[in-house]
PDB file of C-alpha atoms in Angstrom:
ATOM      1  CA  MET A  12      29.160 114.871   1.160  1.00 45.00           C
ATOM      2  CA  TYR A  13      32.493 114.657   2.986  1.00 41.00           C
ATOM      3  CA  THR A  14      30.650 113.830   6.199  1.00 44.00           C
ATOM      4  CA  THR A  15      28.716 111.025   4.507  1.00 42.00           C
ATOM      5  CA  VAL A  16      31.860 109.498   3.029  1.00 39.00           C
ATOM      6  CA  ASN A  17      33.611 109.911   6.351  1.00 45.00           C
ATOM      7  CA  ARG A  18      30.878 107.853   7.997  1.00 47.00           C
ATOM      8  CA  ILE A  19      30.636 105.176   5.303  1.00 42.00           C
ATOM      9  CA  PHE A  20      34.367 104.545   4.854  1.00 41.00           C
ATOM     10  CA  PRO A  21      34.955 102.939   8.284  1.00 42.00           C
ATOM     11  CA  CYS A  22      31.923 100.691   7.668  1.00 43.00           C
ATOM     12  CA  LEU A  23      33.375  99.586   4.333  1.00 38.00           C
ATOM     13  CA  VAL A  24      36.712  98.829   5.962  1.00 39.00           C
ATOM     14  CA  LEU A  25      34.952  96.791   8.643  1.00 42.00           C
ATOM     15  CA  LEU A  26      32.902  94.907   6.014  1.00 41.00           C
ATOM     16  CA  LEU A  27      36.035  94.162   3.983  1.00 40.00           C
ATOM     17  CA  GLY A  28      37.707  92.820   7.096  1.00 45.00           C
ATOM     18  CA  VAL A  29      34.774  90.514   7.793  1.00 39.00           C
ATOM     19  CA  LEU A  30      34.796  89.239   4.193  1.00 39.00           C
ATOM     20  CA  LEU A  31      38.529  88.574   4.267  1.00 38.00           C
ATOM     21  CA  ALA A  32      38.177  86.733   7.532  1.00 37.00           C
ATOM     22  CA  SER A  33      35.357  84.635   6.045  1.00 39.00           C
ATOM     23  CA  PHE A  34      37.407  83.734   2.978  1.00 38.00           C
ATOM     24  CA  SER A  35      40.343  82.799   5.208  1.00 36.00           C
ATOM     25  CA  ALA A  36      38.077  80.525   7.247  1.00 36.00           C
ATOM     26  CA  ILE A  37      36.769  78.861   4.090  1.00 40.00           C
ATOM     27  CA  GLY A  38      40.319  78.308   2.875  1.00 40.00           C
ATOM     28  CA  ALA A  39      41.257  76.757   6.211  1.00 40.00           C
ATOM     29  CA  GLN A  40      38.350  74.319   5.932  1.00 43.00           C
ATOM     30  CA  GLU A  41      39.556  73.010   2.575  1.00 67.00           C
ATOM     31  CA  HIS A  42      41.837  70.619   4.479  1.00 80.00           C
ATOM     32  CA  PRO A  43      39.045  68.730   6.268  1.00 88.00           C
ATOM     33  CA  GLU A  44      39.376  67.316   9.748  1.00 93.00           C
ATOM     34  CA  ARG A  45      37.198  64.392   8.606  1.00 96.00           C
ATOM     35  CA  LEU A  46      37.160  62.727   5.190  1.00 98.00           C
ATOM     36  CA  LYS A  47      33.604  62.170   3.935  1.00 98.00           C
ATOM     37  CA  ILE A  48      33.325  59.509   1.244  1.00 98.00           C
ATOM     38  CA  GLY A  49      30.264  59.160  -0.990  1.00 98.00           C
ATOM     39  CA  LEU A  50      29.229  55.768  -2.351  1.00 97.00           C
ATOM     40  CA  LEU A  51      26.570  54.808  -4.887  1.00 95.00           C
ATOM     41  CA  PRO A  52      23.614  52.647  -3.815  1.00 95.00           C
ATOM     42  CA  GLY A  53      24.217  49.884  -6.338  1.00 91.00           C
ATOM     43  CA  GLU A  54      22.834  47.571  -3.654  1.00 92.00           C
ATOM     44  CA  SER A  55      21.200  48.239  -0.292  1.00 92.00           C
ATOM     45  CA  ALA A  56      22.971  50.878   1.830  1.00 94.00           C
ATOM     46  CA  PRO A  57      23.909  48.396   4.622  1.00 96.00           C
ATOM     47  CA  THR A  58      25.480  46.066   2.054  1.00 94.00           C
ATOM     48  CA  VAL A  59      27.472  48.896   0.445  1.00 96.00           C
ATOM     49  CA  MET A  60      28.678  50.111   3.870  1.00 97.00           C
ATOM     50  CA  ARG A  61      29.692  46.596   4.950  1.00 96.00           C
ATOM     51  CA  LEU A  62      31.607  45.861   1.766  1.00 96.00           C
ATOM     52  CA  ASN A  63      33.541  49.151   1.962  1.00 97.00           C
ATOM     53  CA  GLU A  64      34.395  49.028   5.674  1.00 98.00           C
ATOM     54  CA  PRO A  65      37.930  47.590   5.136  1.00 98.00           C
ATOM     55  CA  LEU A  66      38.795  50.503   2.831  1.00 98.00           C
ATOM     56  CA  ARG A  67      37.382  53.011   5.322  1.00 98.00           C
ATOM     57  CA  ALA A  68      39.503  51.538   8.124  1.00 97.00           C
ATOM     58  CA  TYR A  69      42.624  51.568   5.925  1.00 97.00           C
ATOM     59  CA  LEU A  70      42.151  55.224   4.949  1.00 98.00           C
ATOM     60  CA  GLU A  71      41.486  56.281   8.525  1.00 97.00           C
ATOM     61  CA  LYS A  72      44.745  54.695   9.641  1.00 97.00           C
ATOM     62  CA  ARG A  73      46.747  55.978   6.665  1.00 97.00           C
ATOM     63  CA  LEU A  74      45.454  59.582   6.766  1.00 97.00           C
ATOM     64  CA  GLY A  75      45.269  59.888  10.546  1.00 97.00           C
ATOM     65  CA  ILE A  76      41.792  61.482  10.506  1.00 97.00           C
ATOM     66  CA  PRO A  77      38.260  60.096  10.894  1.00 98.00           C
ATOM     67  CA  VAL A  78      36.808  58.693   7.671  1.00 98.00           C
ATOM     68  CA  GLU A  79      33.041  58.514   7.185  1.00 98.00           C
ATOM     69  CA  LEU A  80      31.142  56.532   4.542  1.00 98.00           C
ATOM     70  CA  MET A  81      27.901  57.927   3.149  1.00 98.00           C
ATOM     71  CA  VAL A  82      25.558  56.140   0.724  1.00 97.00           C
ATOM     72  CA  GLY A  83      23.290  58.336  -1.382  1.00 96.00           C
ATOM     73  CA  ALA A  84      19.562  57.698  -1.657  1.00 95.00           C
ATOM     74  CA  ASN A  85      20.211  57.252  -5.385  1.00 94.00           C
ATOM     75  CA  TYR A  86      23.062  57.792  -7.857  1.00 93.00           C
ATOM     76  CA  ALA A  87      22.121  61.406  -8.521  1.00 92.00           C
ATOM     77  CA  ALA A  88      22.098  62.168  -4.790  1.00 95.00           C
ATOM     78  CA  THR A  89      25.691  60.978  -4.381  1.00 96.00           C
ATOM     79  CA  GLY A  90      26.794  63.015  -7.406  1.00 94.00           C
ATOM     80  CA  GLU A  91      24.959  66.104  -6.159  1.00 94.00           C
ATOM     81  CA  ALA A  92      26.478  65.751  -2.682  1.00 96.00           C
ATOM     82  CA  LEU A  93      29.948  65.809  -4.258  1.00 96.00           C
ATOM     83  CA  ARG A  94      29.080  68.734  -6.510  1.00 93.00           C
ATOM     84  CA  PHE A  95      27.833  70.834  -3.600  1.00 94.00           C
ATOM     85  CA  GLY A  96      30.682  69.907  -1.241  1.00 95.00           C
ATOM     86  CA  ARG A  97      28.694  67.837   1.257  1.00 97.00           C
ATOM     87  CA  ILE A  98      31.197  65.012   0.722  1.00 98.00           C
ATOM     88  CA  ASP A  99      34.882  65.232  -0.169  1.00 98.00           C
ATOM     89  CA  ILE A 100      35.378  62.314  -2.540  1.00 98.00           C
ATOM     90  CA  ALA A 101      33.024  59.865  -4.221  1.00 98.00           C
ATOM     91  CA  TYR A 102      33.243  56.591  -6.107  1.00 97.00           C
ATOM     92  CA  LEU A 103      31.361  57.417  -9.292  1.00 97.00           C
ATOM     93  CA  GLY A 104      30.442  55.300 -12.265  1.00 96.00           C
ATOM     94  CA  PRO A 105      31.378  56.769 -15.655  1.00 97.00           C
ATOM     95  CA  VAL A 106      27.853  58.025 -16.419  1.00 96.00           C
ATOM     96  CA  THR A 107      27.346  59.643 -12.998  1.00 94.00           C
ATOM     97  CA  TYR A 108      30.756  61.285 -13.289  1.00 96.00           C
ATOM     98  CA  ILE A 109      30.121  62.515 -16.849  1.00 96.00           C
ATOM     99  CA  LEU A 110      26.736  64.017 -16.009  1.00 92.00           C
ATOM    100  CA  GLN A 111      27.958  65.718 -12.808  1.00 93.00           C
ATOM    101  CA  SER A 112      31.196  67.022 -14.328  1.00 93.00           C
ATOM    102  CA  ARG A 113      29.136  68.983 -16.863  1.00 91.00           C
ATOM    103  CA  ARG A 114      28.014  71.161 -13.935  1.00 89.00           C
ATOM    104  CA  ALA A 115      31.011  71.197 -11.579  1.00 90.00           C
ATOM    105  CA  ARG A 116      34.806  71.013 -11.634  1.00 92.00           C
ATOM    106  CA  LEU A 117      35.318  67.443 -10.473  1.00 96.00           C
ATOM    107  CA  GLU A 118      38.685  65.693 -10.556  1.00 97.00           C
ATOM    108  CA  PRO A 119      39.006  61.923 -10.981  1.00 98.00           C
ATOM    109  CA  PHE A 120      42.144  60.591  -9.318  1.00 98.00           C
ATOM    110  CA  ALA A 121      42.081  56.792  -8.984  1.00 98.00           C
ATOM    111  CA  ARG A 122      40.332  53.707 -10.349  1.00 98.00           C
ATOM    112  CA  PRO A 123      40.600  49.953  -9.705  1.00 98.00           C
ATOM    113  CA  THR A 124      42.496  47.677 -12.030  1.00 98.00           C
ATOM    114  CA  HIS A 125      42.074  43.915 -12.326  1.00 97.00           C
ATOM    115  CA  ALA A 126      44.472  41.062 -12.965  1.00 95.00           C
ATOM    116  CA  ASP A 127      43.016  39.873 -16.276  1.00 91.00           C
ATOM    117  CA  VAL A 128      41.140  42.824 -17.787  1.00 96.00           C
ATOM    118  CA  GLY A 129      42.838  45.950 -16.440  1.00 98.00           C
ATOM    119  CA  PRO A 130      40.677  48.936 -15.381  1.00 98.00           C
ATOM    120  CA  THR A 131      37.476  47.684 -17.005  1.00 98.00           C
ATOM    121  CA  PHE A 132      34.368  45.672 -16.134  1.00 97.00           C
ATOM    122  CA  GLN A 133      31.232  44.507 -17.950  1.00 98.00           C
ATOM    123  CA  ALA A 134      27.470  44.636 -17.799  1.00 98.00           C
ATOM    124  CA  VAL A 135      25.158  41.763 -18.659  1.00 98.00           C
ATOM    125  CA  ILE A 136      21.580  41.324 -19.749  1.00 98.00           C
ATOM    126  CA  ILE A 137      20.077  38.292 -18.033  1.00 98.00           C
ATOM    127  CA  VAL A 138      16.859  36.360 -18.578  1.00 98.00           C
ATOM    128  CA  PRO A 139      15.034  33.609 -16.681  1.00 98.00           C
ATOM    129  CA  LYS A 140      16.691  30.227 -17.222  1.00 98.00           C
ATOM    130  CA  ASP A 141      13.641  28.935 -19.122  1.00 98.00           C
ATOM    131  CA  SER A 142      13.272  32.051 -21.308  1.00 98.00           C
ATOM    132  CA  PRO A 143      12.895  31.306 -25.031  1.00 98.00           C
ATOM    133  CA  ALA A 144      15.071  34.345 -25.877  1.00 98.00           C
ATOM    134  CA  LYS A 145      18.245  33.467 -27.752  1.00 98.00           C
ATOM    135  CA  THR A 146      19.397  36.961 -28.771  1.00 98.00           C
ATOM    136  CA  LEU A 147      18.692  40.529 -27.679  1.00 98.00           C
ATOM    137  CA  THR A 148      16.302  40.997 -30.611  1.00 98.00           C
ATOM    138  CA  ASP A 149      14.030  38.421 -28.975  1.00 98.00           C
ATOM    139  CA  LEU A 150      13.309  40.993 -26.250  1.00 98.00           C
ATOM    140  CA  LYS A 151      11.292  43.164 -28.621  1.00 98.00           C
ATOM    141  CA  GLY A 152       7.939  44.011 -27.067  1.00 98.00           C
ATOM    142  CA  LYS A 153       9.065  42.751 -23.651  1.00 98.00           C
ATOM    143  CA  GLU A 154       9.613  44.427 -20.279  1.00 98.00           C
ATOM    144  CA  VAL A 155      13.291  44.875 -19.365  1.00 98.00           C
ATOM    145  CA  ALA A 156      14.322  45.809 -15.827  1.00 98.00           C
ATOM    146  CA  MET A 157      17.228  48.152 -15.150  1.00 98.00           C
ATOM    147  CA  GLY A 158      18.759  49.810 -12.102  1.00 96.00           C
ATOM    148  CA  ASP A 159      19.230  53.447 -11.191  1.00 95.00           C
ATOM    149  CA  PRO A 160      18.636  55.835 -14.121  1.00 93.00           C
ATOM    150  CA  ALA A 161      22.229  57.109 -13.770  1.00 93.00           C
ATOM    151  CA  SER A 162      23.843  53.684 -13.369  1.00 96.00           C
ATOM    152  CA  THR A 163      26.459  52.893 -16.003  1.00 97.00           C
ATOM    153  CA  SER A 164      26.240  49.086 -15.952  1.00 97.00           C
ATOM    154  CA  GLY A 165      22.705  48.966 -14.559  1.00 97.00           C
ATOM    155  CA  THR A 166      21.029  51.168 -17.183  1.00 97.00           C
ATOM    156  CA  TRP A 167      23.137  52.996 -19.764  1.00 97.00           C
ATOM    157  CA  VAL A 168      25.282  50.150 -21.060  1.00 98.00           C
ATOM    158  CA  PRO A 169      22.359  47.678 -21.267  1.00 98.00           C
ATOM    159  CA  ARG A 170      20.414  50.371 -23.131  1.00 98.00           C
ATOM    160  CA  TYR A 171      23.366  50.770 -25.496  1.00 98.00           C
ATOM    161  CA  GLN A 172      23.567  46.985 -25.990  1.00 98.00           C
ATOM    162  CA  LEU A 173      19.883  46.862 -26.886  1.00 98.00           C
ATOM    163  CA  LEU A 174      20.223  49.891 -29.162  1.00 98.00           C
ATOM    164  CA  GLU A 175      23.070  48.179 -31.027  1.00 98.00           C
ATOM    165  CA  ALA A 176      20.688  45.251 -31.524  1.00 98.00           C
ATOM    166  CA  GLY A 177      18.125  47.640 -33.030  1.00 98.00           C
ATOM    167  CA  LEU A 178      15.917  47.997 -29.949  1.00 98.00           C
ATOM    168  CA  ALA A 179      15.157  51.446 -28.518  1.00 97.00           C
ATOM    169  CA  ALA A 180      13.671  51.993 -25.069  1.00 96.00           C
ATOM    170  CA  GLU A 181       9.918  52.693 -25.021  1.00 93.00           C
ATOM    171  CA  ARG A 182       9.734  52.108 -28.779  1.00 95.00           C
ATOM    172  CA  ASP A 183      10.715  48.446 -28.897  1.00 98.00           C
ATOM    173  CA  TYR A 184      10.684  47.434 -25.232  1.00 98.00           C
ATOM    174  CA  THR A 185       9.375  48.732 -21.914  1.00 97.00           C
ATOM    175  CA  LEU A 186      12.089  49.910 -19.531  1.00 97.00           C
ATOM    176  CA  ARG A 187      11.245  49.195 -15.887  1.00 97.00           C
ATOM    177  CA  VAL A 188      13.380  51.110 -13.360  1.00 97.00           C
ATOM    178  CA  LEU A 189      14.104  49.110 -10.180  1.00 97.00           C
ATOM    179  CA  GLY A 190      16.951  51.184  -8.717  1.00 93.00           C
ATOM    180  CA  ALA A 191      19.546  48.552  -7.762  1.00 95.00           C
ATOM    181  CA  HIS A 192      21.404  45.643  -9.334  1.00 97.00           C
ATOM    182  CA  ASP A 193      20.202  43.062  -6.825  1.00 96.00           C
ATOM    183  CA  ALA A 194      16.578  44.143  -7.315  1.00 97.00           C
ATOM    184  CA  VAL A 195      16.977  43.630 -11.073  1.00 98.00           C
ATOM    185  CA  ALA A 196      18.469  40.149 -10.639  1.00 98.00           C
ATOM    186  CA  LEU A 197      15.679  39.091  -8.269  1.00 98.00           C
ATOM    187  CA  ALA A 198      12.984  40.429 -10.601  1.00 98.00           C
ATOM    188  CA  VAL A 199      14.378  38.316 -13.449  1.00 98.00           C
ATOM    189  CA  ALA A 200      14.814  35.238 -11.259  1.00 98.00           C
ATOM    190  CA  HIS A 201      11.175  35.492 -10.117  1.00 98.00           C
ATOM    191  CA  HIS A 202       9.807  36.011 -13.656  1.00 98.00           C
ATOM    192  CA  LYS A 203       8.610  39.543 -12.849  1.00 98.00           C
ATOM    193  CA  VAL A 204      10.240  40.822 -16.068  1.00 98.00           C
ATOM    194  CA  ALA A 205      11.461  39.255 -19.302  1.00 98.00           C
ATOM    195  CA  ALA A 206      15.060  40.440 -18.834  1.00 98.00           C
ATOM    196  CA  GLY A 207      17.271  42.723 -16.787  1.00 98.00           C
ATOM    197  CA  GLY A 208      20.532  44.643 -17.118  1.00 98.00           C
ATOM    198  CA  LEU A 209      23.129  44.792 -14.358  1.00 98.00           C
ATOM    199  CA  SER A 210      26.828  44.707 -13.504  1.00 97.00           C
ATOM    200  CA  LEU A 211      28.520  41.384 -14.308  1.00 98.00           C
ATOM    201  CA  PRO A 212      30.700  41.462 -11.140  1.00 96.00           C
ATOM    202  CA  ILE A 213      27.647  42.078  -8.963  1.00 96.00           C
ATOM    203  CA  TYR A 214      25.718  39.343 -10.787  1.00 98.00           C
ATOM    204  CA  ARG A 215      28.531  36.872 -10.094  1.00 97.00           C
ATOM    205  CA  ARG A 216      28.722  37.874  -6.429  1.00 96.00           C
ATOM    206  CA  LEU A 217      24.955  37.489  -5.997  1.00 97.00           C
ATOM    207  CA  LEU A 218      25.281  33.962  -7.391  1.00 97.00           C
ATOM    208  CA  ASN A 219      28.264  33.138  -5.164  1.00 96.00           C
ATOM    209  CA  GLU A 220      26.491  34.438  -2.065  1.00 95.00           C
ATOM    210  CA  GLY A 221      23.353  32.442  -2.866  1.00 96.00           C
ATOM    211  CA  LYS A 222      21.185  35.548  -3.162  1.00 96.00           C
ATOM    212  CA  ILE A 223      19.905  34.414  -6.543  1.00 97.00           C
ATOM    213  CA  ASP A 224      19.400  30.831  -7.675  1.00 97.00           C
ATOM    214  CA  PRO A 225      21.831  29.869 -10.478  1.00 96.00           C
ATOM    215  CA  ASP A 226      19.130  27.569 -11.862  1.00 97.00           C
ATOM    216  CA  ALA A 227      16.712  30.488 -12.171  1.00 98.00           C
ATOM    217  CA  VAL A 228      18.695  32.843 -14.447  1.00 98.00           C
ATOM    218  CA  ARG A 229      21.167  32.901 -17.319  1.00 98.00           C
ATOM    219  CA  ILE A 230      23.181  35.478 -19.239  1.00 98.00           C
ATOM    220  CA  LEU A 231      21.720  36.446 -22.600  1.00 98.00           C
ATOM    221  CA  ALA A 232      24.414  38.972 -23.604  1.00 98.00           C
ATOM    222  CA  GLU A 233      27.611  40.498 -22.212  1.00 98.00           C
ATOM    223  CA  SER A 234      28.628  44.098 -22.873  1.00 98.00           C
ATOM    224  CA  PRO A 235      31.854  45.465 -24.321  1.00 97.00           C
ATOM    225  CA  PRO A 236      34.496  46.373 -21.698  1.00 98.00           C
ATOM    226  CA  ILE A 237      33.412  49.411 -19.665  1.00 98.00           C
ATOM    227  CA  PRO A 238      35.934  51.884 -18.174  1.00 98.00           C
ATOM    228  CA  GLU A 239      36.027  51.372 -14.419  1.00 98.00           C
ATOM    229  CA  TYR A 240      34.444  53.593 -11.781  1.00 97.00           C
ATOM    230  CA  MET A 241      36.573  56.529 -10.665  1.00 98.00           C
ATOM    231  CA  TRP A 242      37.367  57.977  -7.261  1.00 98.00           C
ATOM    232  CA  THR A 243      36.690  61.680  -7.681  1.00 98.00           C
ATOM    233  CA  PHE A 244      37.530  64.840  -5.689  1.00 98.00           C
ATOM    234  CA  ARG A 245      35.066  67.648  -5.177  1.00 96.00           C
ATOM    235  CA  ALA A 246      36.139  71.132  -6.164  1.00 94.00           C
ATOM    236  CA  GLY A 247      37.862  73.278  -3.542  1.00 94.00           C
ATOM    237  CA  LEU A 248      39.879  70.706  -1.611  1.00 96.00           C
ATOM    238  CA  ASP A 249      43.332  71.791  -0.504  1.00 95.00           C
ATOM    239  CA  PRO A 250      45.907  70.562  -3.096  1.00 96.00           C
ATOM    240  CA  ALA A 251      48.187  69.142  -0.403  1.00 96.00           C
ATOM    241  CA  PHE A 252      45.294  67.172   1.063  1.00 97.00           C
ATOM    242  CA  ARG A 253      44.288  65.914  -2.375  1.00 97.00           C
ATOM    243  CA  GLU A 254      47.818  64.608  -2.839  1.00 97.00           C
ATOM    244  CA  GLU A 255      47.686  62.819   0.529  1.00 97.00           C
ATOM    245  CA  VAL A 256      44.446  61.109  -0.459  1.00 98.00           C
ATOM    246  CA  ARG A 257      45.718  60.273  -3.940  1.00 98.00           C
ATOM    247  CA  LYS A 258      48.831  58.608  -2.508  1.00 98.00           C
ATOM    248  CA  ALA A 259      46.741  56.735   0.055  1.00 98.00           C
ATOM    249  CA  PHE A 260      44.612  55.180  -2.709  1.00 98.00           C
ATOM    250  CA  VAL A 261      47.441  54.367  -5.099  1.00 97.00           C
ATOM    251  CA  GLY A 262      49.319  52.875  -2.131  1.00 96.00           C
ATOM    252  CA  VAL A 263      46.571  50.454  -1.058  1.00 96.00           C
ATOM    253  CA  ASN A 264      47.971  46.936  -0.760  1.00 92.00           C
ATOM    254  CA  ASP A 265      45.542  45.519   1.809  1.00 93.00           C
ATOM    255  CA  PRO A 266      43.704  42.612   0.102  1.00 95.00           C
ATOM    256  CA  GLU A 267      40.622  43.183   2.263  1.00 95.00           C
ATOM    257  CA  ALA A 268      40.410  46.854   1.264  1.00 96.00           C
ATOM    258  CA  LEU A 269      40.681  45.893  -2.413  1.00 97.00           C
ATOM    259  CA  LYS A 270      38.366  42.877  -2.227  1.00 94.00           C
ATOM    260  CA  VAL A 271      35.049  44.642  -2.843  1.00 93.00           C
ATOM    261  CA  PHE A 272      36.539  46.187  -5.999  1.00 95.00           C
ATOM    262  CA  ARG A 273      37.957  42.800  -7.162  1.00 94.00           C
ATOM    263  CA  ALA A 274      41.117  44.858  -7.698  1.00 97.00           C
ATOM    264  CA  VAL A 275      44.824  44.184  -7.557  1.00 97.00           C
ATOM    265  CA  ALA A 276      45.451  47.902  -7.059  1.00 98.00           C
ATOM    266  CA  PHE A 277      44.158  51.414  -7.639  1.00 98.00           C
ATOM    267  CA  ILE A 278      45.821  53.273 -10.508  1.00 98.00           C
ATOM    268  CA  PRO A 279      45.665  56.975 -11.489  1.00 98.00           C
ATOM    269  CA  ALA A 280      42.536  58.154 -13.337  1.00 98.00           C
ATOM    270  CA  VAL A 281      41.900  61.093 -15.668  1.00 98.00           C
ATOM    271  CA  ASP A 282      38.818  62.524 -17.361  1.00 97.00           C
ATOM    272  CA  SER A 283      39.565  61.014 -20.789  1.00 98.00           C
ATOM    273  CA  ASP A 284      39.398  57.486 -19.336  1.00 98.00           C
ATOM    274  CA  VAL A 285      35.607  57.553 -19.810  1.00 98.00           C
ATOM    275  CA  ASP A 286      35.493  58.936 -23.368  1.00 97.00           C
ATOM    276  CA  ARG A 287      34.193  55.589 -24.636  1.00 97.00           C
ATOM    277  CA  VAL A 288      31.155  55.947 -22.397  1.00 98.00           C
ATOM    278  CA  ARG A 289      30.584  59.479 -23.703  1.00 97.00           C
ATOM    279  CA  SER A 290      30.186  58.015 -27.183  1.00 97.00           C
ATOM    280  CA  TRP A 291      27.625  55.489 -25.911  1.00 97.00           C
ATOM    281  CA  ILE A 292      25.649  58.240 -24.173  1.00 96.00           C
ATOM    282  CA  GLU A 293      25.686  60.253 -27.394  1.00 95.00           C
ATOM    283  CA  ALA A 294      24.362  57.257 -29.370  1.00 96.00           C
ATOM    284  CA  ILE A 295      21.434  56.938 -26.956  1.00 95.00           C
ATOM    285  CA  ARG A 296      20.854  60.713 -27.028  1.00 93.00           C
ATOM    286  CA  LYS A 297      20.637  60.695 -30.821  1.00 94.00           C
ATOM    287  CA  GLN A 298      17.925  58.046 -30.685  1.00 92.00           C
ATOM    288  CA  ASN A 299      16.113  59.802 -27.830  1.00 90.00           C
ATOM    289  CA  PRO A 300      17.203  63.386 -26.964  1.00 88.00           C
ATOM    290  CA  ASN A 301      15.158  63.253 -23.742  1.00 86.00           C
ATOM    291  CA  ALA A 302      17.225  60.334 -22.432  1.00 85.00           C
ATOM    292  CA  VAL A 303      20.108  62.605 -21.435  1.00 77.00           C
ATOM    293  CA  PRO A 304      19.457  65.230 -18.715  1.00 71.00           C
ATOM    294  CA  ALA A 305      20.166  68.833 -19.723  1.00 62.00           C
ATOM    295  CA  PRO A 306      23.397  70.369 -18.318  1.00 60.00           C
TER     296      PRO A 306
END
């Protein structure tokens, strides 16, 4: 027995050394040499990349390391990439953040704030300009287009608005998933659906850029104020590096970097900022338990 132990012990020491070296290497990688930023595909990936380029350039200069933008195939893909450490930070809507934080230790750290409304925005439900609908109840029995299934302003808040009006998805109206805000707006403008839900800021920008005809659509209902999207750290990042990134965001004063967010600044964010959205999700879950993915 002594001989067996005598042979095994050096192997155990060697294995322990390898494990310690591996853990040390992992720890060293927590301060990345390149910052990978995840963005949601609220519009086409090229559009999202173009709009966020000024922020990427600012961060690269401020942090002194390469900064890479990545747009997920869908909202869940961006959230999953953050959860599994394939990206370092992500700009997540309240619903995407809430659903992902049930399965991983994510840390929100900054959110945009606006001159007139603070750190909030709105969703809208739009209809064709010539639609006879006057209120949300007039959409009963109709087909309503929405964006990504995890989009806050493109799906969840419009669903909540309709639920408050007494209309439940698949019981009182048909929910048609189109994946992106611009796709929803175009479907409504071209009379492909009776109505559509999307972000009010994106709707206004699509009008200003001439991507949808202002004579083809109108707003039927606006949502309550929605807590803004949050910049969120993945688990495992070096605390000193997190602080560098946090300061870089709160210190943004470049109008071009803030333009896509319609923001005057980024302010600190914490988990409780999205509690209002949690209550809306719960209201939808009570009406339809299958609407909310299991943890």
